[in-house]
Amino acid sequence: PTAGGDPLRTGATPDPIDIDPAVLAYKERLNREIHTDANVYESTRREILPLIAKLEADLREIFLERKTKGWQSGHRYGKRLGISRRMQEKAKGIPAMESQAWQKRELPDEREYAITLLVDLSGSMNKNKKIQETFKAVVLLAEVLNRLSIKLEVLGFNDELYEYQPFGEPMSNKIREHMGGMFAEVEDSCCK
């Protein structure tokens, strides 16, 4: 340290003698190797981002339409009055106390979706670069279904079973990084 105190607190740079270039090079290489799978996933995700947005919009209409239901008429009480029905009742002489012109909100059709993606990671996926297209599809579906909060499980298989995203676990960088390792599983497969 200098006479002014701690070099990290004063903004001064540490002595170049203290930093070994071989250690820095090793740290950079190690960092690249650790995050290489995440980079594969992220580069693929960036490549298909327009498809993700389009598919999300299309599937949102299908999966989430259940939340926007209309009004059900024919009740003796409710939140809204069906004017046309009440006018018909009035013409028939039905008193207001016996009216069935009130409307209630329809209960949504609650469906609980759970989807499993099962990805073939056998050695045959290396032929004609099938794994690249399969990986794009997995990234597309995983991103869209996670954005729509639909329960998703992503599994891969060759001679073993690999769990990339278990049910109930939201998408995270750790899961994305783990999914980026699908290419390595195809390469390491004994089923070539």
Short mmCIF file of C-alpha atoms in Angstrom, two decimals:
data_model
loop_
_atom_site.label_atom_id
_atom_site.label_comp_id
_atom_site.label_asym_id
_atom_site.label_seq_id
_atom_site.Cartn_x
_atom_site.Cartn_y
_atom_site.Cartn_z
CA PRO A 1 0.00 0.00 0.00
CA THR A 2 0.97 3.58 -0.53
CA ALA A 3 1.33 6.20 2.14
CA GLY A 4 -2.20 7.42 1.34
CA GLY A 5 -3.77 4.19 2.59
CA ASP A 6 -5.34 1.19 0.88
CA PRO A 7 -4.82 1.36 -2.92
CA LEU A 8 -8.24 -0.17 -3.62
CA ARG A 9 -10.01 2.52 -1.63
CA THR A 10 -8.03 5.45 -2.97
CA GLY A 11 -8.48 4.42 -6.61
CA ALA A 12 -4.77 3.65 -7.13
CA THR A 13 -3.85 0.59 -9.12
CA PRO A 14 -2.02 -2.29 -7.43
CA ASP A 15 1.59 -3.01 -8.33
CA PRO A 16 1.89 -4.86 -11.65
CA ILE A 17 4.31 -7.23 -9.93
CA ASP A 18 1.44 -8.57 -7.76
CA ILE A 19 -0.60 -9.69 -10.81
CA ASP A 20 0.76 -12.76 -12.57
CA PRO A 21 -0.21 -12.74 -16.29
CA ALA A 22 -0.44 -16.53 -16.36
CA VAL A 23 -2.96 -16.45 -13.51
CA LEU A 24 -5.02 -13.79 -15.32
CA ALA A 25 -4.97 -15.79 -18.56
CA TYR A 26 -6.01 -18.93 -16.65
CA LYS A 27 -8.86 -17.06 -14.93
CA GLU A 28 -10.14 -15.70 -18.25
CA ARG A 29 -9.98 -19.14 -19.90
CA LEU A 30 -11.70 -20.76 -16.93
CA ASN A 31 -14.43 -18.12 -16.94
CA ARG A 32 -15.01 -18.67 -20.69
CA GLU A 33 -15.20 -22.45 -20.18
CA ILE A 34 -17.60 -22.15 -17.25
CA HIS A 35 -19.96 -19.86 -19.11
CA THR A 36 -19.65 -21.43 -22.56
CA ASP A 37 -22.94 -23.33 -22.20
CA ALA A 38 -24.74 -20.17 -21.12
CA ASN A 39 -23.30 -18.38 -24.13
CA VAL A 40 -24.60 -21.12 -26.46
CA TYR A 41 -28.08 -20.77 -25.00
CA GLU A 42 -28.01 -16.96 -25.05
CA SER A 43 -26.73 -16.73 -28.62
CA THR A 44 -29.44 -19.15 -29.77
CA ARG A 45 -32.07 -17.21 -27.81
CA ARG A 46 -30.98 -13.93 -29.40
CA GLU A 47 -31.09 -15.53 -32.84
CA ILE A 48 -34.71 -16.68 -32.46
CA LEU A 49 -36.04 -13.75 -30.40
CA PRO A 50 -38.56 -12.68 -33.09
CA LEU A 51 -39.96 -16.22 -33.18
CA ILE A 52 -40.22 -16.25 -29.39
CA ALA A 53 -42.26 -13.05 -29.40
CA LYS A 54 -44.60 -14.27 -32.17
CA LEU A 55 -45.18 -17.70 -30.64
CA GLU A 56 -45.77 -16.15 -27.21
CA ALA A 57 -48.50 -13.91 -28.66
CA ASP A 58 -50.15 -16.84 -30.46
CA LEU A 59 -50.04 -19.19 -27.49
CA ARG A 60 -51.16 -16.50 -25.05
CA GLU A 61 -54.50 -16.40 -26.87
CA ILE A 62 -54.87 -20.17 -26.61
CA PHE A 63 -53.65 -20.83 -23.06
CA LEU A 64 -54.90 -17.70 -21.34
CA GLU A 65 -58.25 -17.21 -23.08
CA ARG A 66 -59.89 -18.98 -20.15
CA LYS A 67 -59.42 -15.87 -18.02
CA THR A 68 -61.56 -13.61 -20.19
CA LYS A 69 -65.04 -15.02 -20.02
CA GLY A 70 -68.27 -13.16 -20.73
CA TRP A 71 -71.46 -12.59 -18.84
CA GLN A 72 -74.04 -15.29 -18.15
CA SER A 73 -77.65 -14.14 -18.04
CA GLY A 74 -80.77 -15.67 -16.55
CA HIS A 75 -80.22 -14.96 -12.84
CA ARG A 76 -82.51 -13.40 -10.22
CA TYR A 77 -79.63 -11.23 -9.00
CA GLY A 78 -76.21 -10.29 -10.28
CA LYS A 79 -73.79 -7.48 -11.12
CA ARG A 80 -75.35 -6.37 -14.40
CA LEU A 81 -78.84 -6.09 -15.80
CA GLY A 82 -79.51 -7.48 -19.28
CA ILE A 83 -81.57 -4.60 -20.70
CA SER A 84 -82.98 -6.43 -23.73
CA ARG A 85 -84.08 -9.40 -21.63
CA ARG A 86 -85.66 -7.11 -19.01
CA MET A 87 -87.55 -5.28 -21.76
CA GLN A 88 -88.93 -8.62 -23.00
CA GLU A 89 -89.95 -9.51 -19.43
CA LYS A 90 -91.63 -6.12 -19.01
CA ALA A 91 -93.59 -6.69 -22.22
CA LYS A 92 -94.75 -10.05 -20.82
CA GLY A 93 -95.79 -8.40 -17.58
CA ILE A 94 -93.20 -10.07 -15.33
CA PRO A 95 -92.68 -7.98 -12.16
CA ALA A 96 -89.18 -6.70 -11.29
CA MET A 97 -89.01 -8.93 -8.21
CA GLU A 98 -89.38 -12.04 -10.39
CA SER A 99 -87.02 -10.88 -13.12
CA GLN A 100 -84.35 -13.21 -14.41
CA ALA A 101 -82.60 -10.54 -16.45
CA TRP A 102 -79.61 -10.18 -14.13
CA GLN A 103 -76.17 -11.24 -15.36
CA LYS A 104 -73.23 -12.77 -13.53
CA ARG A 105 -69.65 -13.26 -14.64
CA GLU A 106 -69.04 -16.71 -16.06
CA LEU A 107 -66.56 -18.71 -14.06
CA PRO A 108 -63.38 -19.28 -16.03
CA ASP A 109 -62.57 -22.74 -17.27
CA GLU A 110 -59.49 -23.24 -15.15
CA ARG A 111 -57.15 -25.68 -16.75
CA GLU A 112 -53.84 -26.57 -15.28
CA TYR A 113 -51.33 -27.17 -18.03
CA ALA A 114 -48.14 -29.16 -17.53
CA ILE A 115 -45.85 -29.84 -20.47
CA THR A 116 -42.83 -32.12 -20.70
CA LEU A 117 -40.26 -31.60 -23.45
CA LEU A 118 -38.33 -34.81 -24.07
CA VAL A 119 -35.24 -34.18 -26.18
CA ASP A 120 -33.35 -36.90 -28.05
CA LEU A 121 -29.64 -36.50 -27.28
CA SER A 122 -28.46 -39.73 -28.87
CA GLY A 123 -25.49 -39.81 -31.21
CA SER A 124 -27.76 -39.91 -34.26
CA MET A 125 -28.69 -36.28 -33.56
CA ASN A 126 -25.18 -35.30 -34.71
CA LYS A 127 -25.97 -36.32 -38.30
CA ASN A 128 -26.99 -33.43 -40.56
CA LYS A 129 -26.76 -31.05 -37.59
CA LYS A 130 -30.15 -32.15 -36.22
CA ILE A 131 -29.19 -31.15 -32.69
CA GLN A 132 -28.79 -27.47 -33.68
CA GLU A 133 -32.37 -27.26 -34.98
CA THR A 134 -33.68 -29.31 -32.07
CA PHE A 135 -31.89 -27.02 -29.62
CA LYS A 136 -33.47 -23.95 -31.26
CA ALA A 137 -36.90 -25.55 -30.84
CA VAL A 138 -36.21 -26.38 -27.19
CA VAL A 139 -35.07 -22.82 -26.47
CA LEU A 140 -38.11 -21.41 -28.28
CA LEU A 141 -40.63 -23.55 -26.38
CA ALA A 142 -38.87 -23.23 -23.02
CA GLU A 143 -38.74 -19.43 -23.22
CA VAL A 144 -42.35 -19.06 -24.40
CA LEU A 145 -43.89 -21.49 -21.92
CA ASN A 146 -41.93 -19.98 -19.03
CA ARG A 147 -43.08 -16.49 -20.04
CA LEU A 148 -46.68 -17.75 -20.02
CA SER A 149 -46.16 -19.32 -16.56
CA ILE A 150 -47.07 -22.77 -17.81
CA LYS A 151 -45.53 -25.60 -15.83
CA LEU A 152 -42.69 -27.04 -17.86
CA GLU A 153 -40.25 -29.88 -17.52
CA VAL A 154 -37.32 -30.27 -19.93
CA LEU A 155 -35.68 -33.68 -20.10
CA GLY A 156 -33.00 -35.06 -22.39
CA PHE A 157 -32.15 -38.67 -23.03
CA ASN A 158 -29.57 -40.89 -24.67
CA ASP A 159 -28.21 -43.78 -22.63
CA GLU A 160 -29.09 -41.71 -19.55
CA LEU A 161 -31.87 -39.31 -18.57
CA TYR A 162 -30.95 -35.64 -17.99
CA GLU A 163 -33.19 -33.21 -16.14
CA TYR A 164 -32.66 -29.68 -17.39
CA GLN A 165 -35.70 -27.94 -15.90
CA PRO A 166 -37.87 -29.71 -13.32
CA PHE A 167 -41.57 -28.94 -12.90
CA GLY A 168 -42.25 -25.91 -10.75
CA GLU A 169 -38.81 -24.38 -11.11
CA PRO A 170 -38.79 -21.05 -12.97
CA MET A 171 -36.31 -20.43 -15.77
CA SER A 172 -33.01 -19.14 -14.45
CA ASN A 173 -29.49 -18.54 -15.72
CA LYS A 174 -28.38 -21.78 -14.08
CA ILE A 175 -31.03 -23.75 -16.01
CA ARG A 176 -30.17 -21.95 -19.26
CA GLU A 177 -26.49 -22.76 -18.76
CA HIS A 178 -27.32 -26.40 -18.03
CA MET A 179 -29.50 -26.61 -21.17
CA GLY A 180 -26.59 -25.26 -23.21
CA GLY A 181 -24.80 -28.50 -22.38
CA MET A 182 -27.10 -30.54 -24.63
CA PHE A 183 -24.52 -30.41 -27.42
CA ALA A 184 -21.92 -31.98 -25.15
CA GLU A 185 -24.32 -34.79 -24.23
CA VAL A 186 -24.80 -35.64 -27.91
CA GLU A 187 -21.02 -35.68 -28.41
CA ASP A 188 -20.43 -37.84 -25.32
CA SER A 189 -23.24 -40.27 -26.08
CA CYS A 190 -22.17 -43.91 -26.27
CA CYS A 191 -25.11 -44.46 -28.64
CA LYS A 192 -23.30 -43.08 -31.70
#
